[in-house]
CSV table of C-alpha atoms and ligand atoms in Angstrom, one decimal:
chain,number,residue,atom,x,y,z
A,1,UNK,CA,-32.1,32.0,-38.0
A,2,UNK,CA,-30.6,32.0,-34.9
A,3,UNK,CA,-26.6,31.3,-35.0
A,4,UNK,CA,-26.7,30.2,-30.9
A,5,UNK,CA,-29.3,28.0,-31.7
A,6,UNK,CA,-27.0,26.0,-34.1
A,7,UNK,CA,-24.3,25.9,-32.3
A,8,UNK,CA,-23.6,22.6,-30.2
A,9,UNK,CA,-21.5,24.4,-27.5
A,10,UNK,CA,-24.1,26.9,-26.1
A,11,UNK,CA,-25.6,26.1,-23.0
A,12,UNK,CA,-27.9,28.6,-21.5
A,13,UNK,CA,-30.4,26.4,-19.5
A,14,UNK,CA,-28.7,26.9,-16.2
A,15,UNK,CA,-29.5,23.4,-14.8
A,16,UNK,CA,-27.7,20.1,-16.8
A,17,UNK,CA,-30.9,18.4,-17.3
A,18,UNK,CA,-32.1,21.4,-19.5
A,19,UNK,CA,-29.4,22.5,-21.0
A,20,UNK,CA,-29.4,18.7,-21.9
A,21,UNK,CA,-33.2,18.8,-23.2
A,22,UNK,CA,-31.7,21.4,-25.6
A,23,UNK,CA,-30.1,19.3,-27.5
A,24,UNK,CA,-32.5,19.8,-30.4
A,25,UNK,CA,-33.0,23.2,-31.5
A,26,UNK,CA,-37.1,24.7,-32.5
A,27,UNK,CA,-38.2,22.0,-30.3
A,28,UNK,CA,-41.7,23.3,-30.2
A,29,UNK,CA,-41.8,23.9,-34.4
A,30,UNK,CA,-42.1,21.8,-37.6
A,31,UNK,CA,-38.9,21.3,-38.4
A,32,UNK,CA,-36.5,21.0,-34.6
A,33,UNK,CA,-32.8,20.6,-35.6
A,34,UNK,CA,-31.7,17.3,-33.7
A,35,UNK,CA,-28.1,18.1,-32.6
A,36,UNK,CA,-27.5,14.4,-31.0
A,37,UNK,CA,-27.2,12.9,-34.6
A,38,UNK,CA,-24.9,10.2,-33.4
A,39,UNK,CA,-23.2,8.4,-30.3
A,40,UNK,CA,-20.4,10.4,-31.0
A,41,UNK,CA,-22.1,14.0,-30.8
A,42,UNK,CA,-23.7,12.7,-27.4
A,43,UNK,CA,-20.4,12.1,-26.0
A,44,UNK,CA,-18.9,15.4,-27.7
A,45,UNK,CA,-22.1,17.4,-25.9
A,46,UNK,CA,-21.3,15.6,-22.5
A,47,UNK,CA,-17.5,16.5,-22.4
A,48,UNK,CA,-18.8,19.9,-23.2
A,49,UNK,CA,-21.1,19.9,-20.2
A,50,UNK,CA,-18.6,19.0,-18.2
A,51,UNK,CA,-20.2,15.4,-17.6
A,52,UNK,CA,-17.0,13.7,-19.3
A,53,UNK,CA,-13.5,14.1,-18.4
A,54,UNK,CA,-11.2,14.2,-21.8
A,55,UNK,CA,-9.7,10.8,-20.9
A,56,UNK,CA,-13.3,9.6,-20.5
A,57,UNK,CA,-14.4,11.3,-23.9
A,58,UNK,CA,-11.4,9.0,-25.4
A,59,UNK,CA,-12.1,6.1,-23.9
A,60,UNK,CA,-15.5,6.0,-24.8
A,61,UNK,CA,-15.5,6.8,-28.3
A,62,UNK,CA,-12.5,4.1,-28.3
A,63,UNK,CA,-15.0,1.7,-26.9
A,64,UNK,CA,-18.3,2.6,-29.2
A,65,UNK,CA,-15.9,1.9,-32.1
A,66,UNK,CA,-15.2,-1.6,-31.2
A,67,UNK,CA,-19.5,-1.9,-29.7
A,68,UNK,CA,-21.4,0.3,-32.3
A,69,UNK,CA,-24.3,-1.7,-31.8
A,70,UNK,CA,-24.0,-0.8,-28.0
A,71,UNK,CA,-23.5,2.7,-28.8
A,72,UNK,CA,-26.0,3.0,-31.1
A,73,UNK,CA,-28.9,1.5,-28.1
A,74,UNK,CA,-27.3,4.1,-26.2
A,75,UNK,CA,-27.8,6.9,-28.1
A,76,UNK,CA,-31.3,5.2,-28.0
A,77,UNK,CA,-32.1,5.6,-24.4
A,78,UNK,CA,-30.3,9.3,-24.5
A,79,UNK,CA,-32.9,10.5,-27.0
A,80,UNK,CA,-36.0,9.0,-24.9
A,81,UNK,CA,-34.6,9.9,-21.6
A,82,UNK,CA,-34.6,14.0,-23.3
A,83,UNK,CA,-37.6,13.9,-24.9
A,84,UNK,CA,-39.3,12.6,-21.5
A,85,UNK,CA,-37.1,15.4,-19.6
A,86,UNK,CA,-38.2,18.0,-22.1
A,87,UNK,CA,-42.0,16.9,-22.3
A,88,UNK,CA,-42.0,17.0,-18.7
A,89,UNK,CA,-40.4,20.7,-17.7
A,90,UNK,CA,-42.1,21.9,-21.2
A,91,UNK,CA,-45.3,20.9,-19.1
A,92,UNK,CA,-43.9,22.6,-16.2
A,93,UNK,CA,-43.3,25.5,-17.5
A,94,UNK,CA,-46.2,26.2,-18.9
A,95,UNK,CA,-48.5,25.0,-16.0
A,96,UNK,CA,-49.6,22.0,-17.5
A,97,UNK,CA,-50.5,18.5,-15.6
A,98,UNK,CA,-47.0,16.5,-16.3
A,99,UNK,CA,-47.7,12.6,-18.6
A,100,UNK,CA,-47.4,9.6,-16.7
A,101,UNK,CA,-45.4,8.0,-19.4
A,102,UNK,CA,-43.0,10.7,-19.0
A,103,UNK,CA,-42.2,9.9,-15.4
A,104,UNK,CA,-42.1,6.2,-15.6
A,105,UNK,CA,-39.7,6.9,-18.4
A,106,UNK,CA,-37.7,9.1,-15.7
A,107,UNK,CA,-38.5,6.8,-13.0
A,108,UNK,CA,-37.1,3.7,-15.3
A,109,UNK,CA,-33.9,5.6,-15.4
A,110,UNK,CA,-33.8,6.6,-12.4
A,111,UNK,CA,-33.6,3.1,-11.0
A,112,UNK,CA,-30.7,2.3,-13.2
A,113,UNK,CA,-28.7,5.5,-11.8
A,114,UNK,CA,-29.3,5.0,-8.2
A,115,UNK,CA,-28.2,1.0,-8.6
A,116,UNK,CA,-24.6,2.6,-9.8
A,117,UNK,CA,-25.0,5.8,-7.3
A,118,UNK,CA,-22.6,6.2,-4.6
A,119,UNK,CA,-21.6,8.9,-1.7
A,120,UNK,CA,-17.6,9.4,-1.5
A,121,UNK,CA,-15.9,12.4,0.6
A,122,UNK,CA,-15.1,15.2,-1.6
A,123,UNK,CA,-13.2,18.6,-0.6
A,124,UNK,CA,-14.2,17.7,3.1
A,125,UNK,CA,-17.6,17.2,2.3
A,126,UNK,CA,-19.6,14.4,0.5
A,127,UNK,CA,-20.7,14.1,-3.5
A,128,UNK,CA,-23.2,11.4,-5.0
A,129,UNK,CA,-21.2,10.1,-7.6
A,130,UNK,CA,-21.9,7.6,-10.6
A,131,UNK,CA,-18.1,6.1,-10.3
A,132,UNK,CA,-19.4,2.6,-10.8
A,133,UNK,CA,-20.7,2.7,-14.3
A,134,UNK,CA,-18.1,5.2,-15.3
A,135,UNK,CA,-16.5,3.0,-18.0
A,136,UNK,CA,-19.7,2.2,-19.5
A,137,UNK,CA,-20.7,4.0,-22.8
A,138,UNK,CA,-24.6,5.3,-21.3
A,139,UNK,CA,-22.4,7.0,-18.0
A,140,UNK,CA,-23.2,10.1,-19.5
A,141,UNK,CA,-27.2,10.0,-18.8
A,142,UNK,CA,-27.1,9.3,-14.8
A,143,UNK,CA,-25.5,12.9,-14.3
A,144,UNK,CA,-28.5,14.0,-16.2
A,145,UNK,CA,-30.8,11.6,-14.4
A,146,UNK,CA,-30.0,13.3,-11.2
A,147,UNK,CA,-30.1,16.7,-12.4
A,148,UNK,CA,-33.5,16.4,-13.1
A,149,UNK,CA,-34.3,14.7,-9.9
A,150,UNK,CA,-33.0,17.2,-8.3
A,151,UNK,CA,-35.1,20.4,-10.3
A,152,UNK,CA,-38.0,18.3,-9.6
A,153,UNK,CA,-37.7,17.9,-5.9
A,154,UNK,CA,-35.7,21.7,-6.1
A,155,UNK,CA,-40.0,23.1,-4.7
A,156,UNK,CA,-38.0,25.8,-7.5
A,157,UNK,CA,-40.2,25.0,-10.7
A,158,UNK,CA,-42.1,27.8,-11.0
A,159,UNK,CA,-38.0,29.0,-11.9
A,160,UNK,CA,-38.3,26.6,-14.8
A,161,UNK,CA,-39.4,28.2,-18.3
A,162,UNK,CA,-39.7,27.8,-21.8
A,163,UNK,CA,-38.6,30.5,-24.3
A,164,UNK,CA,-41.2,32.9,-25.6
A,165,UNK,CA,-39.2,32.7,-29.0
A,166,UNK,CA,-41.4,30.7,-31.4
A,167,UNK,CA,-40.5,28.4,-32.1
A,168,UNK,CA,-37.1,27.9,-30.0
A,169,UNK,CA,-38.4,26.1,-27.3
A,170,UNK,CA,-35.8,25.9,-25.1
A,171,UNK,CA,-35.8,25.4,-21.3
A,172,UNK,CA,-34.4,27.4,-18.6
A,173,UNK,CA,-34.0,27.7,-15.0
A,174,UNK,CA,-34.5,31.3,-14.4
A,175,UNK,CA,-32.4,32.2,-11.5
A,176,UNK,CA,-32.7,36.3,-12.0
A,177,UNK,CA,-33.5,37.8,-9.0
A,178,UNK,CA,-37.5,39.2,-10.1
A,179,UNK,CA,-37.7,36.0,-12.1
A,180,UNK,CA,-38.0,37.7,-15.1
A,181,UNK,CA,-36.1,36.6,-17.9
A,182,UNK,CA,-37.8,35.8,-21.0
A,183,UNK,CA,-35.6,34.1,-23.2
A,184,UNK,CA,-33.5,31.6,-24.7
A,185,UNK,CA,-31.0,34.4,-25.0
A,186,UNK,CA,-31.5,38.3,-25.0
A,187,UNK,CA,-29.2,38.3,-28.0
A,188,UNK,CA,-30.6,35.5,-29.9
A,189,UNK,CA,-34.9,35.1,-29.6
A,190,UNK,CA,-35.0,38.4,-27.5
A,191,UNK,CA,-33.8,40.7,-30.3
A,192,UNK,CA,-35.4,38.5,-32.7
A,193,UNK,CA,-38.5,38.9,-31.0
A,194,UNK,CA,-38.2,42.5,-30.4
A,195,UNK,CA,-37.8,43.1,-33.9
A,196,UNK,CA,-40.8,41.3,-34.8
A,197,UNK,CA,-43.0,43.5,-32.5
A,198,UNK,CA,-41.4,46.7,-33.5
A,199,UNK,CA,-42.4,45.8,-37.4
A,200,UNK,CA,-45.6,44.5,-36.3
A,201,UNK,CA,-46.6,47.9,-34.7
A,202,UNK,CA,-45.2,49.8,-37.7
A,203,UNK,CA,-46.8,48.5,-40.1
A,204,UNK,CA,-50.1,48.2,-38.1
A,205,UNK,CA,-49.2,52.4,-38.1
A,206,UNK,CA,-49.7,52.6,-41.8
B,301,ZN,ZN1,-35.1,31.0,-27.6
């Protein structure tokens, strides 16, 4: 078993919205290991991503206490929105036509983030920012929202992949120069798998 899997802090995907749709460990297998288990382990993830500040972190989980039932919907909405972000680059990666449903799931959020989306100057340039909604407990998904707006219109998905570890299941955006990386993590489903062929081909040796 795979420790980086279980650990909440690792975040290999390379692009928000996937390292986000990682949020539940051997996605593609019988038994995935949800990591999002409550409002406060979504906005523990999203500080760690670097979507939260540490005064926002606070402030939120100040503000879920006193609207749990607010939090709770939230954490609602967070699971759909990843599930429809991890159906739709799972189909991507793998070449397959992407679900409708998926996108009008996307496209649903999508229309609340651009309604709190603004341009401000930043470091003499300009950023899109969610400022608006930034005291709202659900601020953390419209960073995620455009993250995977962004891979889609990136013309870069044939970067996007899934982990040949069965049955990890995690996304990446492979941004190695052949486009050849494989896994997850070389240490983690690449040794594991590794491994596996090496016995395999032993013991078909016998
Ligand atoms: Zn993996």
């Amino acid at each position: 078993m795979s420790n980086l899997n279980t650990d909440s802090g690792i975040l290999i995907g390379e692009r928000l919205c996937l390292d986000f749709a990682n949020t539940v460990s051997w996605h593609n297998g019988d038994n995935p290991n949800e990591r999002l288990l409550n409002y406060e382990k979504l906005v523990e993830w999203s500080r760690h991503a670097e979507i939260l500040s540490i005064p926002q972190e606070k402030q939120l989980l100040e503000k879920a206490n006193r609207y749990s039932d607010q939090a709770e919907k939230t954490l609602g909405e967070a699971i759909e929105l990843r599930e429809a972000i991890f159906r739709l680059f799972r189909s991507i990666a793998n070449g397959l036509k992407t679900d409708t449903l998926d996108l009008a799931i996307l496209n649903n959020y999508l229309t609340k983030a651009y309604s709190l989306a603004e341009i401000i100057p930043k470091d003499g340039n300009f950023a899109l920012t969610f400022q608006k909604g930034e005291n709202e407990l659900d601020c953390m998904l419209w960073p995620i929202v455009q993250s995977a707006i962004d891979l889609l219109l990136s013309g870069n998905l044939n970067r996007v992949k899934q982990c040949e570890g069965e049955p990890c299941g995690w996304l990446f955006f492979d941004s190695s120069r052949n486009k050849s990386r494989r896994w997850c993590s070389m240490a983690d489903c690449g040794n594991r798998e590794k491994a596996r062929r090496y016995y395999k081909k032993k013991s078909s040796q016998k």
